[in-house]
Coordinates of C-alpha atoms and ligand atoms in Angstrom, one line a residue:
X194 CA 78.5 186.1 84.6
X195 CA 78.9 185.4 88.4
X196 CA 82.4 183.9 89.5
X197 CA 82.8 180.3 90.2
X198 CA 83.3 179.2 93.6
X199 CA 86.5 177.0 94.4
X200 CA 86.6 175.0 97.7
X201 CA 89.4 173.0 98.8
X202 CA 89.5 169.4 100.8
X203 CA 91.2 166.2 101.0
X204 CA 91.6 164.4 97.7
X205 CA 90.3 160.7 98.5
X206 CA 89.4 159.2 95.3
X207 CA 91.0 160.1 92.0
X208 CA 89.4 161.3 88.8
X209 CA 86.9 164.0 87.8
X210 CA 83.4 164.3 88.0
X211 CA 81.3 166.7 86.3
X212 CA 77.5 166.8 87.4
X213 CA 75.1 168.3 89.4
X214 CA 74.5 169.2 93.4
X215 CA 72.5 166.5 95.0
X216 CA 72.3 167.5 98.9
X217 CA 72.0 164.5 100.9
X218 CA 71.3 165.0 104.8
X219 CA 71.2 161.6 106.5
X220 CA 70.2 162.9 110.0
X221 CA 66.8 164.0 110.1
X222 CA 66.2 167.4 112.0
X223 CA 64.5 167.1 115.1
X224 CA 60.7 166.3 114.5
X225 CA 58.7 169.2 116.2
X226 CA 55.1 168.5 116.4
X227 CA 53.2 171.2 114.3
X228 CA 49.7 172.1 113.7
X229 CA 48.6 171.8 110.1
X230 CA 45.4 173.6 108.4
X231 CA 44.7 171.1 105.7
X232 CA 44.6 167.8 107.5
X233 CA 43.4 165.9 104.3
X234 CA 46.2 167.4 102.2
X235 CA 48.5 166.2 105.2
X236 CA 47.1 162.6 104.9
X237 CA 47.8 162.7 101.5
X238 CA 51.4 163.8 101.7
X239 CA 51.7 160.9 104.5
X240 CA 50.5 158.4 101.8
X241 CA 52.6 159.7 99.4
X242 CA 55.7 159.4 101.7
X243 CA 54.5 155.8 102.4
X244 CA 54.6 154.8 98.9
X245 CA 58.0 156.4 98.4
X246 CA 59.5 154.4 101.3
X247 CA 57.8 151.1 99.8
X248 CA 59.3 151.5 96.6
X249 CA 62.7 152.4 98.2
X250 CA 62.7 149.3 100.3
X251 CA 61.4 147.2 97.5
X252 CA 64.3 148.2 95.3
X253 CA 66.8 147.8 98.5
X254 CA 65.4 144.2 98.8
X255 CA 66.0 143.4 94.9
X256 CA 69.4 144.7 95.1
X257 CA 70.1 142.7 98.5
X258 CA 68.8 139.6 96.9
X259 CA 71.1 139.9 93.8
X260 CA 73.9 140.8 96.0
X261 CA 73.6 138.5 99.0
X262 CA 70.9 135.9 98.2
X263 CA 66.9 135.5 98.5
X264 CA 67.2 134.6 102.4
X265 CA 69.0 138.0 103.1
X266 CA 66.3 139.8 101.3
X267 CA 63.3 138.4 103.4
X268 CA 64.0 140.9 106.3
X269 CA 63.0 143.7 103.6
X270 CA 59.9 142.0 102.8
X271 CA 58.9 141.7 106.3
X272 CA 59.4 145.6 106.5
X273 CA 57.3 146.1 103.2
X274 CA 54.8 144.5 105.1
X275 CA 55.1 146.7 108.1
X276 CA 54.7 149.6 106.0
X277 CA 51.5 147.9 104.7
X278 CA 50.0 147.4 108.2
X279 CA 46.5 149.2 108.4
X280 CA 46.4 149.9 112.0
X281 CA 49.6 151.9 111.8
X282 CA 48.4 153.7 108.9
X283 CA 45.0 154.4 110.1
X284 CA 46.3 155.5 113.5
X285 CA 48.5 157.9 111.9
X286 CA 45.8 159.3 109.6
X287 CA 43.4 159.6 112.8
X288 CA 46.1 161.7 114.7
X289 CA 46.5 163.9 111.7
X290 CA 42.7 164.4 111.2
X291 CA 41.6 164.6 114.9
X292 CA 44.5 166.6 116.2
X293 CA 45.3 168.7 113.4
X294 CA 48.7 167.5 113.8
X295 CA 51.9 167.1 111.0
X296 CA 52.4 163.8 109.4
X297 CA 56.1 163.3 110.7
X298 CA 55.1 163.6 114.4
X299 CA 51.9 161.7 113.9
X300 CA 53.7 158.7 112.2
X301 CA 56.6 158.9 114.9
X302 CA 54.2 158.8 117.8
X303 CA 52.5 155.9 116.2
X304 CA 55.4 154.1 115.5
X305 CA 56.8 155.1 119.4
X306 CA 53.7 153.2 120.7
X307 CA 54.3 150.4 118.6
X308 CA 58.1 150.0 119.5
X309 CA 57.0 150.5 123.4
X310 CA 54.4 147.5 122.9
X311 CA 56.8 145.4 121.3
X312 CA 59.6 146.3 123.6
X313 CA 57.5 145.3 126.8
X314 CA 56.4 142.1 125.5
X315 CA 58.0 138.8 126.2
X316 CA 58.5 137.6 122.7
X317 CA 62.0 137.8 121.8
X318 CA 61.7 137.5 118.1
X319 CA 59.3 140.4 118.4
X320 CA 61.5 142.4 120.5
X321 CA 64.5 142.2 118.2
X322 CA 62.3 143.5 115.3
X323 CA 62.5 147.1 117.1
X324 CA 65.2 148.2 115.2
X325 CA 63.7 147.5 112.1
X326 CA 60.7 149.2 113.1
X327 CA 62.6 152.4 113.9
X328 CA 64.4 152.1 110.6
X329 CA 61.2 152.2 108.8
X330 CA 59.8 155.0 110.7
X331 CA 63.4 156.9 109.9
X332 CA 62.6 155.9 106.0
X333 CA 59.0 157.5 106.0
X334 CA 59.8 160.5 107.9
X335 CA 62.8 161.3 105.6
X336 CA 60.1 161.1 102.6
X337 CA 57.4 163.3 104.6
X338 CA 60.3 165.9 105.4
X339 CA 62.0 166.1 102.1
X340 CA 59.3 165.4 99.7
X341 CA 61.9 163.8 97.6
X342 CA 62.0 160.1 97.0
X343 CA 65.5 160.2 95.4
X344 CA 67.9 158.5 98.1
X345 CA 71.4 157.3 97.5
X346 CA 70.4 154.1 95.7
X347 CA 68.2 156.0 93.5
X348 CA 70.0 159.2 92.3
X349 CA 69.5 161.2 89.0
X350 CA 72.3 160.3 86.4
X351 CA 75.6 162.4 87.0
X352 CA 74.7 163.8 90.5
X353 CA 77.4 165.0 92.7
X354 CA 76.4 163.8 96.1
X355 CA 77.3 166.9 98.7
X356 CA 76.7 165.5 102.4
X357 CA 77.9 166.5 105.6
X358 CA 79.5 162.7 106.1
X359 CA 78.6 159.6 104.7
X360 CA 79.3 156.2 106.0
X361 CA 81.2 153.4 104.5
X362 CA 77.7 151.5 104.0
X363 CA 76.1 154.6 102.5
X364 CA 79.0 154.8 100.0
X365 CA 78.8 150.8 99.3
X366 CA 75.1 151.4 98.5
X367 CA 75.7 154.3 95.8
X368 CA 75.4 153.0 92.2
X369 CA 78.6 154.1 90.3
X370 CA 76.5 154.5 87.4
X371 CA 74.6 157.4 88.3
X372 CA 77.2 159.2 90.7
X373 CA 79.5 161.6 89.2
X374 CA 81.5 162.2 92.5
X375 CA 80.8 163.1 96.1
X376 CA 82.1 165.5 98.9
X377 CA 81.8 165.5 102.3
X378 CA 82.5 168.2 105.0
X379 CA 84.2 165.6 107.3
X380 CA 86.3 162.7 106.7
X381 CA 89.9 161.6 106.0
X382 CA 91.7 159.8 103.2
X383 CA 91.8 156.1 104.6
X384 CA 88.4 156.5 105.9
X385 CA 86.3 153.3 104.6
X386 CA 84.2 155.8 102.9
X387 CA 87.2 157.1 100.8
X388 CA 88.6 153.3 100.3
X389 CA 84.8 152.4 99.0
X390 CA 84.9 155.2 96.7
X391 CA 88.3 154.3 95.2
X392 CA 87.1 150.7 94.7
X393 CA 83.9 152.3 92.7
X394 CA 85.9 154.6 91.0
X395 CA 83.9 157.6 92.3
X396 CA 85.8 160.8 92.2
X397 CA 85.7 162.1 95.9
X398 CA 86.9 165.0 98.1
X399 CA 86.1 165.1 101.8
X400 CA 86.8 167.5 104.7
X401 CA 85.4 170.7 102.9
X402 CA 84.4 172.7 105.8
X403 CA 81.5 174.5 105.6
X404 CA 80.3 172.9 102.2
X405 CA 76.8 172.6 102.8
X406 CA 76.4 176.2 104.3
X407 CA 75.0 177.3 100.9
X408 CA 73.4 174.1 99.3
X409 CA 72.9 174.7 95.9
X410 CA 70.8 171.6 94.5
X411 CA 70.8 171.3 90.8
X412 CA 74.1 173.7 90.7
X413 CA 76.7 172.5 88.1
X414 CA 79.5 171.3 90.0
X415 CA 83.2 169.7 89.2
X416 CA 84.9 167.3 91.8
X417 CA 88.4 167.0 91.1
X418 CA 89.5 164.1 93.1
X419 CA 92.9 164.0 91.9
X420 CA 93.8 167.1 93.5
X421 CA 91.1 167.6 96.3
X422 CA 89.1 170.6 94.3
X423 CA 85.7 171.3 94.0
X424 CA 84.2 173.9 91.5
X425 CA 80.7 175.3 92.2
X426 CA 79.0 177.1 89.1
X427 CA 82.3 176.5 86.8
X428 CA 83.2 179.2 84.2
X429 CA 82.7 178.0 80.6
X430 CA 86.4 177.6 80.1
X431 CA 87.1 175.8 83.5
X432 CA 84.2 173.4 82.3
X433 CA 85.8 173.1 79.2
X434 CA 89.3 172.5 80.2
X435 CA 87.9 170.1 82.9
X436 CA 86.0 168.0 80.1
X437 CA 89.3 167.8 78.2
X438 CA 91.0 166.7 81.3
X439 CA 88.3 163.9 81.9
X440 CA 88.9 162.6 78.5
X441 CA 92.8 162.5 78.6
X442 CA 92.3 160.6 82.1
X443 CA 89.9 158.0 80.8
X444 CA 92.3 157.7 77.7
X445 CA 95.1 157.4 80.2
X446 CA 93.4 154.6 82.1
X447 CA 92.5 152.5 79.2
X448 CA 96.1 152.4 77.8
X449 CA 97.1 151.3 81.6
X450 CA 94.7 148.5 81.2
X451 CA 96.6 147.2 78.4
X452 CA 99.1 146.0 80.8
X453 CA 96.6 143.8 82.3
X454 CA 98.4 140.8 81.2
X455 CA 101.9 141.6 82.1
X456 CA 103.6 140.2 85.2
X457 CA 104.9 142.6 87.5
X458 CA 108.7 142.0 87.5
X459 CA 111.4 144.9 88.0
X460 CA 113.9 145.4 85.4
X461 CA 116.6 143.4 87.2
X462 CA 113.9 140.3 87.7
X463 CA 112.2 140.7 91.0
X464 CA 108.8 139.2 90.6
X465 CA 106.2 140.9 93.0
X466 CA 102.6 139.7 93.8
X467 CA 100.1 142.2 92.8
X468 CA 96.8 141.7 94.1
X469 CA 93.4 143.8 94.8
X470 CA 91.5 144.6 98.1
X471 CA 87.9 144.2 97.6
X472 CA 84.7 144.9 99.7
X473 CA 81.9 143.2 98.0
X474 CA 81.4 140.5 95.8
X475 CA 80.5 142.4 92.8
X476 CA 84.1 143.5 92.8
X477 CA 85.5 140.2 92.1
X478 CA 85.3 140.6 88.0
X479 CA 87.4 143.7 88.4
X480 CA 90.1 142.0 90.2
X481 CA 91.4 140.3 86.8
X482 CA 90.0 143.1 84.5
X483 CA 92.6 145.4 86.3
X484 CA 95.3 142.9 86.1
X485 CA 95.5 141.9 89.6
X486 CA 96.6 138.2 90.8
X487 CA 94.1 137.2 93.0
X488 CA 92.8 139.2 96.0
X489 CA 95.0 140.4 98.8
X490 CA 92.3 141.5 101.2
X491 CA 88.6 140.7 101.1
X492 CA 86.9 143.1 103.6
X493 CA 84.3 140.8 104.5
X494 CA 82.5 142.9 107.1
X495 CA 81.0 145.0 104.3
X496 CA 78.6 141.8 103.9
X497 CA 77.5 142.9 107.3
X498 CA 77.6 146.6 106.5
X499 CA 75.4 146.5 103.5
X500 CA 72.7 144.4 105.1
X501 CA 70.5 144.2 108.2
X502 CA 71.7 140.8 109.6
X503 CA 74.9 139.2 110.1
X504 CA 75.3 136.9 107.0
X505 CA 75.2 133.3 108.2
X506 CA 77.5 130.3 107.2
X507 CA 75.9 129.3 104.4
X508 CA 75.7 132.4 102.7
X509 CA 79.2 133.4 103.4
X510 CA 80.1 129.9 101.9
X511 CA 78.7 131.0 98.8
X512 CA 80.1 134.1 98.5
X513 CA 83.5 132.7 99.3
X514 CA 83.4 129.8 97.0
X515 CA 82.1 131.9 94.5
X516 CA 85.7 134.0 94.5
X517 CA 87.7 131.0 95.0
X518 CA 86.3 129.5 92.0
X519 CA 86.1 132.7 89.7
X520 CA 90.0 133.4 90.5
X521 CA 91.4 130.0 90.9
X522 CA 94.6 129.3 91.0
X523 CA 95.1 133.0 92.1
X524 CA 95.1 133.5 95.8
X525 CA 91.9 134.7 97.6
X526 CA 92.8 136.4 101.2
X527 CA 89.6 136.5 103.4
X528 CA 90.1 138.5 106.1
X529 CA 87.7 137.7 108.9
X530 CA 85.1 140.4 110.1
X531 CA 86.8 143.5 111.1
X532 CA 83.8 145.3 112.5
X533 CA 83.8 148.1 114.8
X534 CA 85.9 151.5 114.4
X535 CA 84.2 153.1 111.7
X536 CA 82.6 150.2 110.5
X537 CA 79.5 149.7 112.7
X538 CA 76.1 149.8 111.6
X539 CA 74.1 149.9 114.6
X540 CA 73.4 146.2 114.8
X541 CA 74.5 144.7 118.1
X542 CA 77.1 147.5 118.5
X543 CA 76.3 150.0 121.4
X544 CA 78.5 153.6 121.0
X545 CA 81.7 153.7 122.4
X546 CA 83.7 156.7 123.6
X547 CA 86.9 155.3 121.5
X548 CA 85.7 153.2 118.7
X549 CA 89.1 152.5 117.1
X550 CA 90.4 151.5 120.4
X551 CA 87.7 149.5 121.4
X552 CA 85.6 146.4 120.5
X553 CA 86.9 145.8 117.3
X554 CA 87.8 143.1 114.6
X555 CA 89.4 140.1 116.4
X556 CA 88.5 141.3 120.0
X557 CA 84.6 141.3 118.9
X558 CA 85.1 137.8 116.9
X559 CA 86.5 136.3 119.9
X560 CA 84.1 137.5 122.1
X561 CA 81.4 136.0 119.6
X562 CA 82.4 132.4 119.0
X563 CA 79.2 131.7 117.3
X564 CA 79.8 134.2 114.5
X565 CA 83.5 133.7 114.4
X566 CA 83.1 130.1 114.0
X567 CA 80.3 130.5 111.1
X568 CA 82.9 132.8 109.5
X569 CA 85.7 130.1 109.8
X570 CA 83.6 127.1 108.9
X571 CA 82.5 129.0 105.8
X572 CA 85.9 129.9 104.9
X573 CA 87.7 126.5 105.5
X574 CA 84.8 125.0 103.6
X575 CA 85.3 127.4 100.4
X576 CA 89.0 126.5 100.6
X577 CA 88.2 123.3 98.8
X578 CA 87.5 125.4 95.7
X579 CA 90.4 127.4 95.3
X580 CA 93.4 129.0 96.7
X581 CA 91.9 130.5 99.8
X582 CA 94.0 131.9 102.8
X583 CA 92.5 133.1 106.3
X584 CA 93.8 136.4 107.5
X585 CA 92.9 138.1 111.1
X586 CA 92.5 141.8 111.4
X587 CA 93.7 144.1 114.4
X588 CA 96.1 141.5 116.2
X589 CA 97.7 142.8 119.2
X590 CA 99.2 139.8 121.0
X591 CA 99.9 136.0 120.8
X592 CA 97.0 134.7 122.4
X593 CA 94.6 136.0 119.8
X594 CA 96.3 134.0 117.3
X595 CA 96.7 131.1 119.7
X596 CA 92.9 131.0 120.5
X597 CA 92.0 131.4 116.8
X598 CA 94.0 128.5 115.9
X599 CA 92.5 126.3 118.5
X600 CA 89.0 127.4 117.3
X601 CA 90.1 126.4 113.7
X602 CA 91.5 122.8 114.8
X603 CA 87.9 122.1 116.4
X604 CA 86.4 123.4 113.1
X605 CA 88.7 121.2 111.2
X606 CA 87.8 118.0 113.3
X607 CA 84.2 118.9 112.8
X608 CA 84.5 118.8 109.1
X609 CA 86.6 115.7 109.2
X610 CA 83.9 113.8 111.0
X611 CA 81.1 115.2 108.5
X612 CA 83.5 114.4 105.7
X613 CA 83.1 118.0 104.5
X614 CA 85.7 119.1 102.2
X615 CA 88.3 122.0 103.2
X616 CA 92.0 122.7 101.9
X617 CA 94.2 121.1 105.0
X618 CA 96.8 123.4 103.7
X619 CA 94.7 126.6 104.2
X620 CA 97.3 129.3 105.0
X621 CA 96.6 131.5 108.3
X622 CA 97.8 134.9 108.3
X623 CA 97.6 138.1 110.3
X624 CA 97.5 141.9 109.6
X625 CA 100.1 143.8 111.4
X626 CA 98.5 146.9 111.8
X627 CA 98.9 147.7 115.7
X628 CA 102.6 148.9 116.9
X629 CA 102.2 146.0 119.5
X630 CA 102.1 143.4 116.6
X631 CA 104.7 145.2 114.8
X632 CA 107.1 145.2 117.8
X633 CA 106.3 141.6 118.6
X634 CA 106.1 140.3 114.8
X635 CA 109.4 138.2 115.6
X636 CA 107.4 136.1 117.9
X637 CA 104.0 136.2 115.9
X638 CA 106.0 135.5 112.6
X639 CA 106.7 131.8 114.2
X640 CA 102.8 131.2 114.7
X641 CA 101.4 132.2 111.2
X642 CA 102.0 131.7 107.4
X643 CA 102.0 135.2 106.0
X644 CA 102.1 138.8 107.4
X645 CA 100.1 141.6 105.5
X646 CA 101.1 145.1 106.8
X647 CA 97.8 147.5 107.3
X648 CA 99.3 150.4 107.0
X649 CA 95.9 152.3 107.5
X650 CA 95.8 151.4 111.0
X651 CA 99.4 151.2 111.5
X652 CA 99.7 154.8 110.7
X653 CA 96.7 155.8 112.9
X654 CA 97.7 153.9 116.1
X655 CA 101.5 154.6 115.7
X656 CA 101.1 158.6 115.4
X657 CA 97.8 158.4 117.5
X658 CA 96.1 160.3 114.8
X659 CA 92.3 159.1 114.4
X660 CA 92.3 158.4 110.4
X661 CA 88.7 159.7 109.8
X662 CA 89.4 162.9 111.6
X663 CA 89.8 165.8 109.0
X664 CA 91.3 168.1 111.8
X665 CA 94.2 165.9 112.3
X666 CA 94.5 164.8 108.6
X667 CA 97.7 166.7 108.0
X668 CA 99.4 164.7 111.1
X669 CA 98.4 161.5 109.5
X670 CA 101.3 160.4 107.5
X671 CA 102.7 156.5 106.8
X672 CA 106.0 158.1 105.5
X673 CA 106.7 159.3 109.4
X674 CA 109.9 157.7 110.2
X675 CA 108.2 156.0 113.1
X676 CA 105.7 154.1 111.0
X677 CA 108.3 153.4 108.2
X678 CA 110.6 151.8 111.0
X679 CA 107.8 149.4 112.2
X680 CA 107.2 148.6 108.6
X681 CA 110.8 147.6 108.1
X682 CA 110.9 145.5 111.3
X683 CA 107.9 143.5 110.1
X684 CA 109.2 142.8 106.7
X685 CA 112.4 141.6 108.3
X686 CA 110.8 139.8 111.2
X687 CA 108.7 137.8 108.5
X688 CA 111.8 137.0 106.3
X689 CA 114.0 135.9 109.2
X690 CA 110.9 133.5 110.1
X691 CA 110.5 132.5 106.3
X692 CA 107.3 133.6 105.5
X693 CA 106.1 136.3 103.1
X694 CA 105.3 139.8 103.8
X695 CA 102.5 141.9 102.4
X696 CA 100.9 145.5 102.8
X697 CA 97.1 146.0 101.8
X698 CA 96.9 149.4 103.3
X699 CA 96.2 152.7 100.9
X700 CA 100.1 153.4 101.2
X701 CA 100.6 150.5 98.6
X702 CA 99.0 152.4 95.8
X703 CA 100.9 155.6 96.4
X704 CA 103.7 156.2 93.8
X705 CA 106.1 157.4 96.3
X706 CA 105.7 154.3 98.6
X707 CA 106.7 151.8 95.3
X708 CA 110.2 152.0 95.2
X709 CA 110.4 152.0 99.0
X710 CA 108.3 149.0 99.7
X711 CA 109.9 147.1 96.7
X712 CA 113.6 148.5 98.5
X713 CA 112.5 147.2 101.8
X714 CA 111.9 143.6 100.5
X715 CA 107.9 143.4 100.5
X716 CA 106.6 140.2 98.5
X717 CA 103.1 141.4 97.7
X718 CA 101.3 144.5 97.5
X719 CA 97.8 144.8 97.6
X720 CA 95.6 147.8 97.0
X721 CA 92.1 148.8 95.1
X722 CA 91.8 147.3 91.7
X723 CA 91.7 150.7 90.0
X724 CA 95.3 151.3 91.1
X725 CA 97.0 148.2 90.1
X726 CA 97.7 149.1 86.4
X727 CA 99.6 152.4 87.4
X728 CA 101.7 150.5 90.2
X729 CA 102.2 147.9 87.8
X730 CA 103.7 150.3 85.1
X731 CA 106.0 151.5 88.0
X732 CA 107.2 148.2 89.0
X733 CA 107.8 147.4 85.3
X734 CA 110.1 150.1 85.0
X735 CA 112.0 150.1 88.5
X736 CA 115.3 148.3 89.3
X737 CA 115.4 146.5 92.6
X738 CA 119.1 147.5 93.4
X739 CA 118.1 151.1 92.7
X740 CA 115.1 150.9 95.0
X741 CA 117.1 149.3 97.8
X742 CA 119.7 152.1 97.6
X743 CA 116.9 154.6 97.7
X744 CA 115.3 152.9 100.6
X745 CA 118.4 153.0 102.6
X746 CA 118.4 156.8 102.1
X747 CA 114.8 157.2 103.2
X748 CA 115.3 155.0 106.1
X749 CA 117.8 157.7 107.2
X750 CA 115.1 160.5 107.1
X751 CA 114.4 162.5 110.4
X752 CA 110.9 163.5 109.2
X753 CA 108.1 162.5 106.9
X754 CA 109.0 165.6 104.7
X755 CA 112.6 164.4 104.4
X756 CA 111.5 161.0 103.3
X757 CA 109.0 162.3 101.0
X758 CA 111.6 164.5 99.5
X759 CA 114.1 161.5 98.5
X760 CA 111.5 159.5 97.5
X761 CA 109.8 162.2 95.0
X762 CA 113.6 163.2 93.7
X763 CA 113.8 159.4 93.0
X764 CA 110.4 158.9 91.6
X765 CA 109.9 161.9 89.3
X766 CA 113.5 161.3 87.6
X767 CA 111.9 158.3 86.3
X768 CA 108.3 159.1 86.1
X769 CA 108.1 163.0 85.3
X770 CA 104.3 162.4 84.5
X771 CA 103.8 161.5 88.2
X772 CA 104.2 165.1 89.1
X773 CA 100.5 165.3 90.4
X774 CA 100.5 162.2 92.6
X775 CA 103.8 162.9 94.2
X776 CA 102.8 165.4 96.9
X777 CA 105.5 166.2 99.4
X778 CA 103.2 167.3 101.9
X779 CA 100.2 165.4 103.3
X780 CA 97.3 166.8 101.5
Ligands
PEP58 C1 94.8 148.6 107.0 O1 94.5 149.3 108.2 O2 95.8 149.1 106.6 C2 93.9 148.0 106.5 C3 94.1 147.4 105.2 O3 92.7 147.5 106.9 P1 91.3 148.5 107.3 O4 91.6 149.8 105.9 O5 90.3 147.6 106.5 O6 91.2 148.9 108.3
MG59 MG1 93.1 148.0 109.4

């Protein structure tokens, strides 16, 4: 019997997945024109690819209609019509027949000609369709080349997706039902791909160098998203022990869910707000089912990332209203679009040399007032239906807040004039996720109703470590004393100004961080819903005064390792079963 192969990477989404390898190559190989002998067979291959692409688009359209509404799905209907365009189909078939050319290059050339003609026309509407035409071409060629109709939305059950990289949008489109796990060669723990994997409860390991060197489609594979381990062709005894571990893990999760109704209060009576981060409206039910109190971070940019068009005011209003009504009276904190960085989808964004330092989040919104205004109007209108709050991402200076406030004032006047209802007390908060915002938090605190610390970006920007680059992943550590000092400063500034302070980065769900953040006085913890029960269990067993003492010691630490050591001694003493999650070193 051959040996099993063990590969190690960065654990980004806990749990155990057992399934079969599905190799996913997003980037198409370069298309090289090739001569074919049997042109009839090649034309048949082309028609087959066309019908697979049609099926895929039709499914995508239905899924988008379910998630975002019929209007949004219209675009896919238009794409389907393009795939039925007889001129394009015949021109491609003629090329194959007359020139003895392969289907992929024939279709690419035909589409290229169509795109060129449209680009040179004076019709603006048509010009804007060129990106869609290229997307269609990508889909058809993918099917010609792979001959495999399966894509991420349509995977066989128990697939483990193996890919060089996956975008956040790819992950959001995956169906958690069919996926046992995924592994990628690149990526980091706080990349948005990883965050979505945790939300969808898909075990995942990233940063496995060379994973695709010997792709073995269909091979048996185990993804251990808790330890960051992947086992290809597991031996029978390994498989058995993982099947056992998987059962135990599921039992543990359902035991934790029993805490759903308990309030997160420390043994000495300090009550904490525990809320959930969501990316898509489908996650709304999981907020309550995991025992969270409302939404602490709604990453609204995912509405845009999983779609082909910027969602309009009406569509956004319906989604925000639905969240507000379903969770009322609990709060729903809606973060305005944080597009850019690792969250781009090509529409309207041209590549930048340093996207994390570029046209991202509030910068993009203030430069595109028509988009920003529509979103703010939608949020304000939804505020009439529950407890809605607005939160601005990536703030670096006071002006970004004052400009937004004057925009909000003018929208309120507009709504008043038209007698459209909204909550006049709708709170405005900001994310503190840049060192600039943290260092001036005393000034910013006087302008807003709350702070939420974005530890993912705060760590990235403070330590100058790209959060999605696996090569520097070991340097990315929110327990670095530089980051901890900024977090303490933000909490203190907020409290001095009389506002509440939360934290909604991934650090919140790290068991090591819980006593520290409690001890520093954090008021609200917001994390992926899946982690809520475990963190609630911890809060219920901790004493605030003990946490304050350990936080005092941690703030004296000279390095991340010293901080982690102090915290893990404290945590493991109370929760010995957390040994696995409390690693001293950054994984
Ligand atoms: C953060 O930066 O910590 C955060 C919560 O925002 P995002 O991860 O979406 O950048
Ligand atoms: Mg952020």
